[in-house]
Short mmCIF file of C-alpha atoms and ligand atoms in Angstrom, two decimals:
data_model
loop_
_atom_site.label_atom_id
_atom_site.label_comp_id
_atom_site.label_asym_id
_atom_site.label_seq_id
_atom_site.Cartn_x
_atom_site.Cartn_y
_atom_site.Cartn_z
CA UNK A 1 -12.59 -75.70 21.21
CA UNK A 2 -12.29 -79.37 20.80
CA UNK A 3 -11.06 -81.68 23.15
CA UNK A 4 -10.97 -85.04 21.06
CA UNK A 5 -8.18 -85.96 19.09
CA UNK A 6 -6.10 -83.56 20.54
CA UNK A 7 -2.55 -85.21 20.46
CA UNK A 8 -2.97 -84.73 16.75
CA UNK A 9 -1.96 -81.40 17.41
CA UNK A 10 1.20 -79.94 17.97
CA UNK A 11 2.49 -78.30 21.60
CA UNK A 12 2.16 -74.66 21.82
CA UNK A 13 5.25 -72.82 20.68
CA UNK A 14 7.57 -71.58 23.40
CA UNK A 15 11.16 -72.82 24.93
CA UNK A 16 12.18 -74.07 28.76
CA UNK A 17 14.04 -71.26 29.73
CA UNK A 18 17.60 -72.26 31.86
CA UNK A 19 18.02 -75.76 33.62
CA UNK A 20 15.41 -76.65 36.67
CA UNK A 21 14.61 -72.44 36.93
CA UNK A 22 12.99 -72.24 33.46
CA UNK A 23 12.04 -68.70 33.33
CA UNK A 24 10.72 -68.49 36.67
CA UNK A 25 13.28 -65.22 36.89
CA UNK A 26 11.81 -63.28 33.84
CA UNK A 27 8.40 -64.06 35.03
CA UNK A 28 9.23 -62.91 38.52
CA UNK A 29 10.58 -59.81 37.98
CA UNK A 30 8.15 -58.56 35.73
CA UNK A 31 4.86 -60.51 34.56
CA UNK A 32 3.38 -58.27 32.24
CA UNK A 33 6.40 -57.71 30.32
CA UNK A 34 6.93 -61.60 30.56
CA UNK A 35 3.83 -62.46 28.83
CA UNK A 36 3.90 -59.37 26.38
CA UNK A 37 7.20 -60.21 24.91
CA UNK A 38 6.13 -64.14 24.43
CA UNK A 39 2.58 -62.63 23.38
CA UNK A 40 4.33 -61.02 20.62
CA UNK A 41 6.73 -63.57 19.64
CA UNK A 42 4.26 -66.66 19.73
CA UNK A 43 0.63 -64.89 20.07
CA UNK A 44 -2.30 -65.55 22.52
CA UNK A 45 -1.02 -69.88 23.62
CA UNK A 46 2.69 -70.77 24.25
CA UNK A 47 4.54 -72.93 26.50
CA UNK A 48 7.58 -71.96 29.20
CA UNK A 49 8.62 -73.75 31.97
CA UNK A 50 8.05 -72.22 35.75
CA UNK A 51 8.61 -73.08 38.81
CA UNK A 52 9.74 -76.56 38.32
CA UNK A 53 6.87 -77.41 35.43
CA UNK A 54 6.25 -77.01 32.23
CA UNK A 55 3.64 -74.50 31.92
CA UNK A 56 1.45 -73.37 28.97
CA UNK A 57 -0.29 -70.10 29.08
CA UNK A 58 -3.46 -69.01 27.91
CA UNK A 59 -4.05 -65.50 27.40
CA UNK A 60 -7.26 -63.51 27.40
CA UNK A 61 -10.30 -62.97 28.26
CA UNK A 62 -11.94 -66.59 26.42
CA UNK A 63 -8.69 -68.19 27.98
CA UNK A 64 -9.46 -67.13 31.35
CA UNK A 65 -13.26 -67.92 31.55
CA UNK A 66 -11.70 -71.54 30.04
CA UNK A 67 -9.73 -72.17 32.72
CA UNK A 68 -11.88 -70.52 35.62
CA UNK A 69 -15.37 -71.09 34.03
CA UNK A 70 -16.10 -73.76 31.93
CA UNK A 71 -13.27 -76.57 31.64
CA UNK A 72 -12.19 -76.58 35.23
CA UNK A 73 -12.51 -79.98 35.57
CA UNK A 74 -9.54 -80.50 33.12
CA UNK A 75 -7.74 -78.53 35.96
CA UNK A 76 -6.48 -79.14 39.67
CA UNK A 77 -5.62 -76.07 42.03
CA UNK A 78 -3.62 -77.97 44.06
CA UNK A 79 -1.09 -79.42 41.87
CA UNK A 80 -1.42 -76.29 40.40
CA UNK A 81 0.72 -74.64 43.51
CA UNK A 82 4.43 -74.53 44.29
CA UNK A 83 5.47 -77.27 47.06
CA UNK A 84 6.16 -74.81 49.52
CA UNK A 85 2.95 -73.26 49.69
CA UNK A 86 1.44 -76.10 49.88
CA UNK A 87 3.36 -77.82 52.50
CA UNK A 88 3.43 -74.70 54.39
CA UNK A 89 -0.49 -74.30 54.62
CA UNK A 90 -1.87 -77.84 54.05
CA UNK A 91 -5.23 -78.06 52.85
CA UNK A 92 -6.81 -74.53 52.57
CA UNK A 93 -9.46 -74.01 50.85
CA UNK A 94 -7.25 -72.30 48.18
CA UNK A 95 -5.39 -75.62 47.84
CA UNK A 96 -8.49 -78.06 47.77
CA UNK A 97 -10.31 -79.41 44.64
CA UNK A 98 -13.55 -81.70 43.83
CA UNK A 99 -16.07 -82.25 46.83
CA UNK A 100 -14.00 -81.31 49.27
CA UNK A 101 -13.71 -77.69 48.27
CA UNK A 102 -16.89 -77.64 47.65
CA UNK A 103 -17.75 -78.89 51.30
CA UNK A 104 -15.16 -76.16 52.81
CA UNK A 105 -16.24 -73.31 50.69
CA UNK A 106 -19.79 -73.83 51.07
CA UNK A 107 -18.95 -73.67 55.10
CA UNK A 108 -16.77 -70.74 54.53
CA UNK A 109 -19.10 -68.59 52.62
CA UNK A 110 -21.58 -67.09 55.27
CA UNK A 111 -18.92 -66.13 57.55
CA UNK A 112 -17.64 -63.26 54.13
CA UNK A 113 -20.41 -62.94 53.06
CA UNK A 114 -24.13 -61.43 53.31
CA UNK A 115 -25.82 -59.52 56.42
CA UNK A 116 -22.64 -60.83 58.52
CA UNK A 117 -20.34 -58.17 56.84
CA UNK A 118 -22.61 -55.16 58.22
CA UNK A 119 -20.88 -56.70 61.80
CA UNK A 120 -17.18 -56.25 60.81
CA UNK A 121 -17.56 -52.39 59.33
CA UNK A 122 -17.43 -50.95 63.06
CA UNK A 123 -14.24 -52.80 63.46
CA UNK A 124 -12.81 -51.90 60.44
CA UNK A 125 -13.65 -48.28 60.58
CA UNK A 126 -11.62 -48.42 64.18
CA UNK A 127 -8.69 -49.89 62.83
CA UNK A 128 -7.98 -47.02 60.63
CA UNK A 129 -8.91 -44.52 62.71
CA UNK A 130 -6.19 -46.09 65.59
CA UNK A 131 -3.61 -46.85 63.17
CA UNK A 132 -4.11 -43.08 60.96
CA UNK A 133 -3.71 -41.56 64.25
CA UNK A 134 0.26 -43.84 64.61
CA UNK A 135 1.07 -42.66 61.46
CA UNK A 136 0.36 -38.71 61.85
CA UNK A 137 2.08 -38.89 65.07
CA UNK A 138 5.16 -40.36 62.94
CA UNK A 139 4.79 -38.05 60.21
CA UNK A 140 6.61 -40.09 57.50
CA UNK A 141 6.43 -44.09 57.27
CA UNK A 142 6.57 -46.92 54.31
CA UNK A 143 3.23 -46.53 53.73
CA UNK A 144 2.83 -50.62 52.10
CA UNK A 145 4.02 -51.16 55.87
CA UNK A 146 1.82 -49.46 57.54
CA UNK A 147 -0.89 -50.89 55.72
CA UNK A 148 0.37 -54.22 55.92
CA UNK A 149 0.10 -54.06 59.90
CA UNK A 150 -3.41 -52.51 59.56
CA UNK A 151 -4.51 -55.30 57.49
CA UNK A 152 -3.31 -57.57 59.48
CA UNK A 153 -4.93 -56.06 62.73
CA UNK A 154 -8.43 -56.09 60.95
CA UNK A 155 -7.74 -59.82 59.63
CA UNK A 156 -6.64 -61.53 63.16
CA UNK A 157 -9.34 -59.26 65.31
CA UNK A 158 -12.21 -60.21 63.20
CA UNK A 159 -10.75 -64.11 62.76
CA UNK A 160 -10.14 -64.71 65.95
CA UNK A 161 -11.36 -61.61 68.63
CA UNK A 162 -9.18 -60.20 70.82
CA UNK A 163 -7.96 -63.39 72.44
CA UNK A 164 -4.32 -62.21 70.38
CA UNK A 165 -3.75 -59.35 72.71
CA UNK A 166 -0.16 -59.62 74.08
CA UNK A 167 0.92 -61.91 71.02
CA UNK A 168 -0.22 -59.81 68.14
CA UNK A 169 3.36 -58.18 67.46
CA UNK A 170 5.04 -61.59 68.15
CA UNK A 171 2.07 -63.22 65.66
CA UNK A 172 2.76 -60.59 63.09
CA UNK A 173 6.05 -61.04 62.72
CA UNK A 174 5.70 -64.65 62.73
CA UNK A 175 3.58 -64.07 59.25
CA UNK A 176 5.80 -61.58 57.73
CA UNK A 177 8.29 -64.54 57.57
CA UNK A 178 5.56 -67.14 57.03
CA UNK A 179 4.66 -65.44 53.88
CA UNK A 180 7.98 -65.05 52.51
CA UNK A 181 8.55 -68.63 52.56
CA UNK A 182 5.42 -69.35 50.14
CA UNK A 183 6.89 -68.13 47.19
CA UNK A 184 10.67 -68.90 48.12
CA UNK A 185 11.60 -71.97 46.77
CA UNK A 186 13.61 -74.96 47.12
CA UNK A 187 10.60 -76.35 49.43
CA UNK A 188 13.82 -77.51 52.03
CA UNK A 189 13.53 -77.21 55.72
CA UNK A 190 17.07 -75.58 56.25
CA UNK A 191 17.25 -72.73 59.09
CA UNK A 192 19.03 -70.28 56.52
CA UNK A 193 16.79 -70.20 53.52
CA UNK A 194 13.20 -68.46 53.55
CA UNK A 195 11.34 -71.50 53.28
CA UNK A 196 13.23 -73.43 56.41
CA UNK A 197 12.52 -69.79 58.08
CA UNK A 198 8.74 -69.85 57.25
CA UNK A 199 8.58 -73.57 58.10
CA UNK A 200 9.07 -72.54 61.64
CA UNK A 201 7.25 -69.94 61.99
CA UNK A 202 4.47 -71.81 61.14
CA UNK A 203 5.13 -73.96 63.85
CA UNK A 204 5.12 -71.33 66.17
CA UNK A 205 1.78 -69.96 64.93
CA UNK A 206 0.14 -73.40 64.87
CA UNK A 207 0.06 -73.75 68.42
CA UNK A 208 -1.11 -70.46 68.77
CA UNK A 209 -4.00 -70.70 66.51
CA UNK A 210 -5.47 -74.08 68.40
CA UNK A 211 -5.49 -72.68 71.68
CA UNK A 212 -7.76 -69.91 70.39
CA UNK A 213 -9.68 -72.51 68.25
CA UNK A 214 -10.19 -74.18 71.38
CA UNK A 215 -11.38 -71.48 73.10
CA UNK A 216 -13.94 -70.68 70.65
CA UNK A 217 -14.82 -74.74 70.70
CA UNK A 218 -15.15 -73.85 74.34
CA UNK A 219 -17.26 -70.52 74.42
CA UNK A 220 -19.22 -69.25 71.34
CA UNK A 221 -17.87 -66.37 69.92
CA UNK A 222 -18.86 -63.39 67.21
CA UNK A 223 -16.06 -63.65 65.12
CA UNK A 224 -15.37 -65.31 61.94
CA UNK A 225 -13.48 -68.40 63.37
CA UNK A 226 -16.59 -68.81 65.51
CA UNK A 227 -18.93 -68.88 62.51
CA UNK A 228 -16.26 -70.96 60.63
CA UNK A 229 -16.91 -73.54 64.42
CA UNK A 230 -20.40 -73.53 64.06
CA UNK A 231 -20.63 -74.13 60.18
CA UNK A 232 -22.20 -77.68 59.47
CA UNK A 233 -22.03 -79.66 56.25
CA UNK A 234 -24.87 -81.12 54.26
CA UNK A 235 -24.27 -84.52 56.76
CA UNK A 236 -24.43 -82.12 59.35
CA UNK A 237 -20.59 -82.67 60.30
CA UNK A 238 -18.08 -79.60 61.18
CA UNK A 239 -14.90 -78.44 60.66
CA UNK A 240 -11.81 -80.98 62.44
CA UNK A 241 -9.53 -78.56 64.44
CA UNK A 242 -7.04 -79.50 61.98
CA UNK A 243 -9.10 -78.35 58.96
CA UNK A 244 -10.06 -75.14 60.82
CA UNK A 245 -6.26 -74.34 61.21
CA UNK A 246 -5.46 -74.60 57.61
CA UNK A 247 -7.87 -72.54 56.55
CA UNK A 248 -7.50 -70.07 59.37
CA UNK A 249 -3.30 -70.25 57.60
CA UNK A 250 -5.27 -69.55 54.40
CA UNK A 251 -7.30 -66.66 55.36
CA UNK A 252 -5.30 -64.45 57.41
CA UNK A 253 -2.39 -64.82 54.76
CA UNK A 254 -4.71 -64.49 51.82
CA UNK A 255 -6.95 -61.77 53.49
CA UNK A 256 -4.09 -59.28 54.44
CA UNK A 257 -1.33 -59.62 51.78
CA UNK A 258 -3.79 -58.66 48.64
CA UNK A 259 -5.39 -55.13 50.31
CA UNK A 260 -2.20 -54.45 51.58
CA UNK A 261 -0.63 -54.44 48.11
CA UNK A 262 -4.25 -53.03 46.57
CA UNK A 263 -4.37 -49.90 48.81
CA UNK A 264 -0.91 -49.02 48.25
CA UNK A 265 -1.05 -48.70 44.60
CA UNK A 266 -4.37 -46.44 45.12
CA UNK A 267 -2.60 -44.19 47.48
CA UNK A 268 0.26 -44.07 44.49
CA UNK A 269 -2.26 -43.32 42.04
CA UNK A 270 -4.03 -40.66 43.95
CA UNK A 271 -0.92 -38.75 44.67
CA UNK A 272 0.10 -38.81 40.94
CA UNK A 273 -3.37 -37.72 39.46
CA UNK A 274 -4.57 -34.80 41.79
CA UNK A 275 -8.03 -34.23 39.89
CA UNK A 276 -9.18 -38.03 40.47
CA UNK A 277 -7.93 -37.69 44.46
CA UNK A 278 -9.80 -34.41 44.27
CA UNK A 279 -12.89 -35.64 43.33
CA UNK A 280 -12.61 -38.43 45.40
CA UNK A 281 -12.33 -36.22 48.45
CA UNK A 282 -14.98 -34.41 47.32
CA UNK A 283 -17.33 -37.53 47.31
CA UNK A 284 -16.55 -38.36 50.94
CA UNK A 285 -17.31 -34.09 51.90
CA UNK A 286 -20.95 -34.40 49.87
CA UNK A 287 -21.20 -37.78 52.62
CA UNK A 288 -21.29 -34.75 55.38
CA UNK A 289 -19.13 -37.32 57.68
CA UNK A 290 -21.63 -40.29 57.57
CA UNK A 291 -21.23 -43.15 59.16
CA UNK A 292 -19.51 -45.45 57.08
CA UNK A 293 -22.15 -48.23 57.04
CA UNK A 294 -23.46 -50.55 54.05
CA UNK A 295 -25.76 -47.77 53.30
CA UNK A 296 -23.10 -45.23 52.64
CA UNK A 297 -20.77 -47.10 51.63
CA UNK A 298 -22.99 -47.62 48.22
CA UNK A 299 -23.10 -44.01 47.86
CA UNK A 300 -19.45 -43.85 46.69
CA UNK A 301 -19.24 -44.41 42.88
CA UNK A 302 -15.70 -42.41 42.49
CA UNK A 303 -14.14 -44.34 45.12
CA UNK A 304 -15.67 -47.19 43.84
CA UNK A 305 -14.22 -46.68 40.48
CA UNK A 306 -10.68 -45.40 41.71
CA UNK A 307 -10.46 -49.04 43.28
CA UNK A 308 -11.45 -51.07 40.52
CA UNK A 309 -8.79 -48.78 38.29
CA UNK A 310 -6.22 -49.54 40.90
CA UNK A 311 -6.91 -53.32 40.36
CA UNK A 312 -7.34 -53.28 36.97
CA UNK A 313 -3.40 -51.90 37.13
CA UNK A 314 -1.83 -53.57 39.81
CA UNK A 315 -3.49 -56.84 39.87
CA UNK A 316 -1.61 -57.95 43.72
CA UNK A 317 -1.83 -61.79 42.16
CA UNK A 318 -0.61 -61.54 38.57
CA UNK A 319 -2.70 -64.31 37.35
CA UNK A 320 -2.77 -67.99 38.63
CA UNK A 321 -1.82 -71.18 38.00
CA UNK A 322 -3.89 -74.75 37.58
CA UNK A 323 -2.41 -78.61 36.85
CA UNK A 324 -3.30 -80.03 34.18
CA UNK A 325 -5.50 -83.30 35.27
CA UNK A 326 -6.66 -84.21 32.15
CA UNK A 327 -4.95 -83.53 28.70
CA UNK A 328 -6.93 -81.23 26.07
CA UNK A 329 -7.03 -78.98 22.67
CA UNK A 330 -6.93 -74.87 22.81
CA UNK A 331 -6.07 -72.83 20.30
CA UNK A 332 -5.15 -75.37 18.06
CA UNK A 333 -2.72 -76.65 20.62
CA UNK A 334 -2.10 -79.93 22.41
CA UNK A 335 -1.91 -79.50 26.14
CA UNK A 336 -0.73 -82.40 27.86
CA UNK A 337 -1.65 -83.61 31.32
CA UNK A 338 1.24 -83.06 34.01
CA UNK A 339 1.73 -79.42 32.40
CA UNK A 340 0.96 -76.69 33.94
CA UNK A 341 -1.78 -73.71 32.90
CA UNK A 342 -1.34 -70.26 33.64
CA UNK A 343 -3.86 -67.40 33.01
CA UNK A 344 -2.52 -63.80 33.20
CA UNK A 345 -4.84 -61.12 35.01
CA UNK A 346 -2.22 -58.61 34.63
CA UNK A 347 -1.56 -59.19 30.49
CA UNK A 348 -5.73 -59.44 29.96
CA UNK A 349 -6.19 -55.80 32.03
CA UNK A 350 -3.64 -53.94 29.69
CA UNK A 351 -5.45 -55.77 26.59
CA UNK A 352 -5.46 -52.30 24.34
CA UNK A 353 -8.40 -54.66 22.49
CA UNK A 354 -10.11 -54.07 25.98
CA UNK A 355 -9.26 -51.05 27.48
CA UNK A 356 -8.33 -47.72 26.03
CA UNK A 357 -5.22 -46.53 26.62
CA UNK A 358 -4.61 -49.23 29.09
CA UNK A 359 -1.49 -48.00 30.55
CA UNK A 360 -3.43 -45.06 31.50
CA UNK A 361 -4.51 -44.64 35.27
CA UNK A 362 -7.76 -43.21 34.21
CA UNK A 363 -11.34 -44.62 36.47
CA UNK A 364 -13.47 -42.35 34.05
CA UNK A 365 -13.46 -45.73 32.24
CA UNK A 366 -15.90 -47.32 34.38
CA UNK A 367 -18.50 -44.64 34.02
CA UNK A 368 -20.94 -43.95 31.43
CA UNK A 369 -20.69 -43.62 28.15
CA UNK A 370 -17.64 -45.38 27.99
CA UNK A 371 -18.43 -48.20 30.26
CA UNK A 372 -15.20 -50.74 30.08
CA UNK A 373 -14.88 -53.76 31.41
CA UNK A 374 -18.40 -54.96 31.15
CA UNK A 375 -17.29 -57.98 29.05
CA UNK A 376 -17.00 -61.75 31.02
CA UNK A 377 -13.41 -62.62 32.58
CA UNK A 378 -11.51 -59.02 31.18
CA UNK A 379 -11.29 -57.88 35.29
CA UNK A 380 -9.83 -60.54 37.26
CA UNK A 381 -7.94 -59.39 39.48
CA UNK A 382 -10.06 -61.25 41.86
CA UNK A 383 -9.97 -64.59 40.22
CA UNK A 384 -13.42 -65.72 38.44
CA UNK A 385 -16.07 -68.63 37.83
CA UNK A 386 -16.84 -70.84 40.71
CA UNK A 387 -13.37 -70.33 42.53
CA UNK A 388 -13.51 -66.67 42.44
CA UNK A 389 -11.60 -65.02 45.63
CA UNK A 390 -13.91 -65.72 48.82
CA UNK A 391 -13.14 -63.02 50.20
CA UNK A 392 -14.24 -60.60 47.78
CA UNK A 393 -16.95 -58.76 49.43
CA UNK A 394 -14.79 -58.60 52.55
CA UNK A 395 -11.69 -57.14 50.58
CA UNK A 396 -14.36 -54.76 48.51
CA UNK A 397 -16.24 -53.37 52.25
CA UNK A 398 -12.62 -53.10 53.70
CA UNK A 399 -10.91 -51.43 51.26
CA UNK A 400 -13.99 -48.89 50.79
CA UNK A 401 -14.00 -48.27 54.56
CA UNK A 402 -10.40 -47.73 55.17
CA UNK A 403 -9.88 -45.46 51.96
CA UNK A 404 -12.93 -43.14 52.50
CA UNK A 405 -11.82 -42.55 56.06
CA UNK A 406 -8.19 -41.60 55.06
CA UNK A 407 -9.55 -39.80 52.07
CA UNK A 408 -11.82 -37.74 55.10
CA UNK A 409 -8.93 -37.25 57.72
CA UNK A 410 -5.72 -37.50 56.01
CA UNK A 411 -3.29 -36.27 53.09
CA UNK A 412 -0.33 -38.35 51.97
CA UNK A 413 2.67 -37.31 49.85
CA UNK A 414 4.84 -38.96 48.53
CA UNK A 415 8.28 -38.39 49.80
CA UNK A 416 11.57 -37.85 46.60
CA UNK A 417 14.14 -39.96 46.04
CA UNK A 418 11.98 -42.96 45.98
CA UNK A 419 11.93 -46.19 43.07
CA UNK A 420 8.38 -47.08 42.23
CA UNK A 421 8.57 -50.14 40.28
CA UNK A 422 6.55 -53.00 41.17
CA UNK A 423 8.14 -55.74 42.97
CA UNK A 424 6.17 -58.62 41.90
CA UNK A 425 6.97 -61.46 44.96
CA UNK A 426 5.73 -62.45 47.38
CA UNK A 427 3.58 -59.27 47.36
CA UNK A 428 3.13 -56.68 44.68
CA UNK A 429 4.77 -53.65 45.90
CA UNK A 430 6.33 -50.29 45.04
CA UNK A 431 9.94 -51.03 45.12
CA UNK A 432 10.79 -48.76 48.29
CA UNK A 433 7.21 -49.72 49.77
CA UNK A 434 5.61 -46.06 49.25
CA UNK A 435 7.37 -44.18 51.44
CA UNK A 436 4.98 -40.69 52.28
CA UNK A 437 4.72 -38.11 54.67
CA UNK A 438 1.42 -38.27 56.19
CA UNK A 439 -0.56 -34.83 57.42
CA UNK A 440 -4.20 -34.17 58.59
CA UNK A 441 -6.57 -32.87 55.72
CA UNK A 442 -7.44 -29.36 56.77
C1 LIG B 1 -7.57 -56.99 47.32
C2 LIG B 1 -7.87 -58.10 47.91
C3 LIG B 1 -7.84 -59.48 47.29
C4 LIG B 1 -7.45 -59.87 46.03
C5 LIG B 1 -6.93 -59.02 44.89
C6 LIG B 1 -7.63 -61.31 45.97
C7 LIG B 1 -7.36 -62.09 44.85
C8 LIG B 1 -7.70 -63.42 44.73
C9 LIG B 1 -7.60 -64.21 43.53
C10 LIG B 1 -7.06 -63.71 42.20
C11 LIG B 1 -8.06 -65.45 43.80
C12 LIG B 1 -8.22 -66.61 42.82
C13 LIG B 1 -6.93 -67.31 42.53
C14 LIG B 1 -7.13 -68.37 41.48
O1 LIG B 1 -8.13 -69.08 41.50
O2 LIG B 1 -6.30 -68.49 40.60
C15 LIG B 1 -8.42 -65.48 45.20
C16 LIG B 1 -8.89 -66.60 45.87
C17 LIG B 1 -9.03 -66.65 47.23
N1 LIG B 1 -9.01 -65.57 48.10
FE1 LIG B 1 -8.67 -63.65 47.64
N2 LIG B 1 -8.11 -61.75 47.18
C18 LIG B 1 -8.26 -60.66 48.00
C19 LIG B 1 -8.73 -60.67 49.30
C20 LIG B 1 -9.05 -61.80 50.02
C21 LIG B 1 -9.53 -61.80 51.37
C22 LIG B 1 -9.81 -60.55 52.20
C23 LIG B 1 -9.66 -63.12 51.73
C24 LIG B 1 -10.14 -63.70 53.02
C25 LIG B 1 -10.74 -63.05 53.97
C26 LIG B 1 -9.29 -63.93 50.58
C27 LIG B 1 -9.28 -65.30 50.54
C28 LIG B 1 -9.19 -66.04 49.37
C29 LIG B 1 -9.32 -67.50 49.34
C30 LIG B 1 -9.49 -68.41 50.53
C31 LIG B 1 -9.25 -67.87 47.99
C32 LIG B 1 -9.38 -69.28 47.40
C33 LIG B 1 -10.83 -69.46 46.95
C34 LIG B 1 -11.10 -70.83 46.34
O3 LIG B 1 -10.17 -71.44 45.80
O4 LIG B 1 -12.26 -71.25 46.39
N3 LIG B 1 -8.94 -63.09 49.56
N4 LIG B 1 -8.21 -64.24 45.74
#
């Protein structure tokens, strides 16, 4: 793939889509069927024009290790995002480039990562077990709700501790709003529209979140803001309380949103294919009830496979975006700089060149002999290369904890009358949010 000489080449086929919107709409409402209809029309490269930019998209698995492996440095994540996300949240790591990402994800790292995790399973394990308990007393509930406060209860209480308390309602409502402002453009500051909305509420968080940085500055404390206090640089310098806010914005909105949307498609799945839930369940009786540490937690190869099926389905980012910093040659194609790049997770995980049967919900695939997915950049539903989601171990250890517990205690069914088609913004989504009736598992 040449990069020399590449305006001798011609732009990638593809058209702009309506006036200033492009075909941010189309793309909205459904991105796999977005980039399958192009896909057909204009193959594998192919311009359109989203969110305010033209954008060319690069599909497949050698696209995707291009743009998240080896040519990143044609490529900046930051111009790569939507004005209001990145006036709403600043400079997260998810919105830095060059050194200093480096710097902050370097200092992030330990605090997701390693022995540290072993600390948070307790935690986690208590969080479900207080919020499955809610939810049998209610006996029906929008499931994607109920996991979305869950997730949000394990995010802020191992962030920040329990300094929330009283404010955790008021916090979490202040997010809900937050987040729907990310993806809701125009970026303009007016009371009535969902970005002027989440512009305030992230004023009201703001001052929230320094008075408990401060009071970690002030007293030492086991959670991950305090490891994120203590982190030093290779000059030995820390985090500014301004950095640690933005990143705290970053975390808590990346860190709940993504399992919340993940563990309601598994529950979906479940329900629909009783032999998989059955042998799931089964898995978690041969476990005799034990304690759902690191070491058990390994001993789970059907759950472990159900998950990776669920995100190999319902990818909760559909792919992501990059700017263009320096212009280059792919595919035959000239890519200019100022364009956009998109990869697609969700059009490379129903590649039938990949997968078999792809539309299939079927986690057999992941076992021997068939063994799918083994090749580099087909499952990325957590990103890839250098930039790959931080919080991958976290997401994997949570989502194994909370799904083997309510896979112990609890049955869920899913109640009629319901519309299950994704909704694809600002979080991937059953179109009525899953709503079940929830019983104890005898
Ligand atoms: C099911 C759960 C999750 C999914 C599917 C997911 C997905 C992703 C994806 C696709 C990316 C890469 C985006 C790109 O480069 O185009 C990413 C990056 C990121 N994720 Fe996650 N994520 C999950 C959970 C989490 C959690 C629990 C946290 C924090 C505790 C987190 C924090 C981040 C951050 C900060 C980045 C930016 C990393 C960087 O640019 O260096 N994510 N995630």
């Amino acid at each position: 793939m040449a990069i020399s000489m590449s305006r001798t080449r011609p732009l990638p086929p593809g058209r702009r889509g309506f006036p200033v919107l492009g075909e941010t709409g189309d793309w909205a409402r459904d991105p796999l069927k977005f980039a399958r209809d192009r896909h057909a029309r204009y193959g594998p490269v192919w311009r359109t024009h989203l969110m305010g930019r033209p954008t060319a998209v690069l599909l497949g698995p050698e696209a995707n290790r291009f743009i998240l492996g080896t040519h990143m440095h044609l490529f900046s994540s930051r111009q790569g995002w939507s004005k209001t996300i990145t006036s709403l949240i600043g400079d997260g790591l998810s919105l830095l480039d060059g050194a200093t990402h480096r710097r902050h994800r370097a200092m992030i790292m330990p605090a997701l990562h390693g022995a540290v995790l072993q600390g948070y399973a307790a935690e986690m394990q208590a969080q479900v077990a207080g919020h499955a308990q809610q939810w049998l007393a209610l006996g029906e509930l929008r499931l994607f709700d109920g996991f979305k406060r869950l997730s949000f209860d394990i995010a802020t209480r191992l962030m920040l501790g329990p300094q929330l308390q009283d404010e955790a309602a008021e916090c979490f409502k202040l997010f809900r709003t937050f987040t729907r402002g990310l993806f809701a453009p125009p970026a303009w500051r007016l009371p009535w529209l969902p970005y002027g909305r989440a512009w305030d509420a992230g004023q009201r968080l703001r001052p929230i979140l320094a008075r408990i940085v401060a009071e970690h500055r002030r007293a030492p404390a086991d959670t991950i803001l305090g490891t994120l206090v203590a982190a030093r640089d290779e000059a030995g310098e820390g985090f500014s309380d301004a950095e640690l806010m933005d990143e705290l914005l970053v975390l808590l909105w990346a860190g709940h949103d993504t399992i919340t949307s993940l563990l309601t498609w598994v529950v979906y799945e479940l329900a629909r294919h009783p032999a998989v839930d059955a042998e799931a369940r089964a898995e978690q009786l041969a476990l005799g009830g034990a304690a759902l540490d690191a070491a058990a937690l390994k001993r789970m190869p059907a759950l472990d496979r159900v998950l990776r099926e669920a995100e190999r389905l319902h990818p909760p980012a559909p792919g992501g975006f990059r700017a263009v910093v320096e212009e280059f040659e792919y595919g035959g194609f000239h890519i200019p700089a100022g364009w956009n790049v998109m990869y697609s997770s969700v059009f490379t995980h129903h590649m039938p060149e990949l997968w078999h049967d792809p539309e299939c919900f079927d986690p057999a695939r992941f076992a021997a002999p068939r063994n799918e997915g083994r090749q580099p950049f087909c499952m990325v539903g957590f990103g890839g290369g250098p930039r790959v989601c931080v919080g991958l171990a976290f997401a994997q250890m949570q989502m194994r904890i909370v799904m083997a517990y309510l896979l112990r205690n609890v049955r869920f069914e899913l109640l009629p009358g319901q519309r299950f088609d994704p909704v694809a913004v600002p979080t991937r989504m059953p179109r009525d949010g899953l709503r079940v009736r929830v019983q104890r598992s005898t």
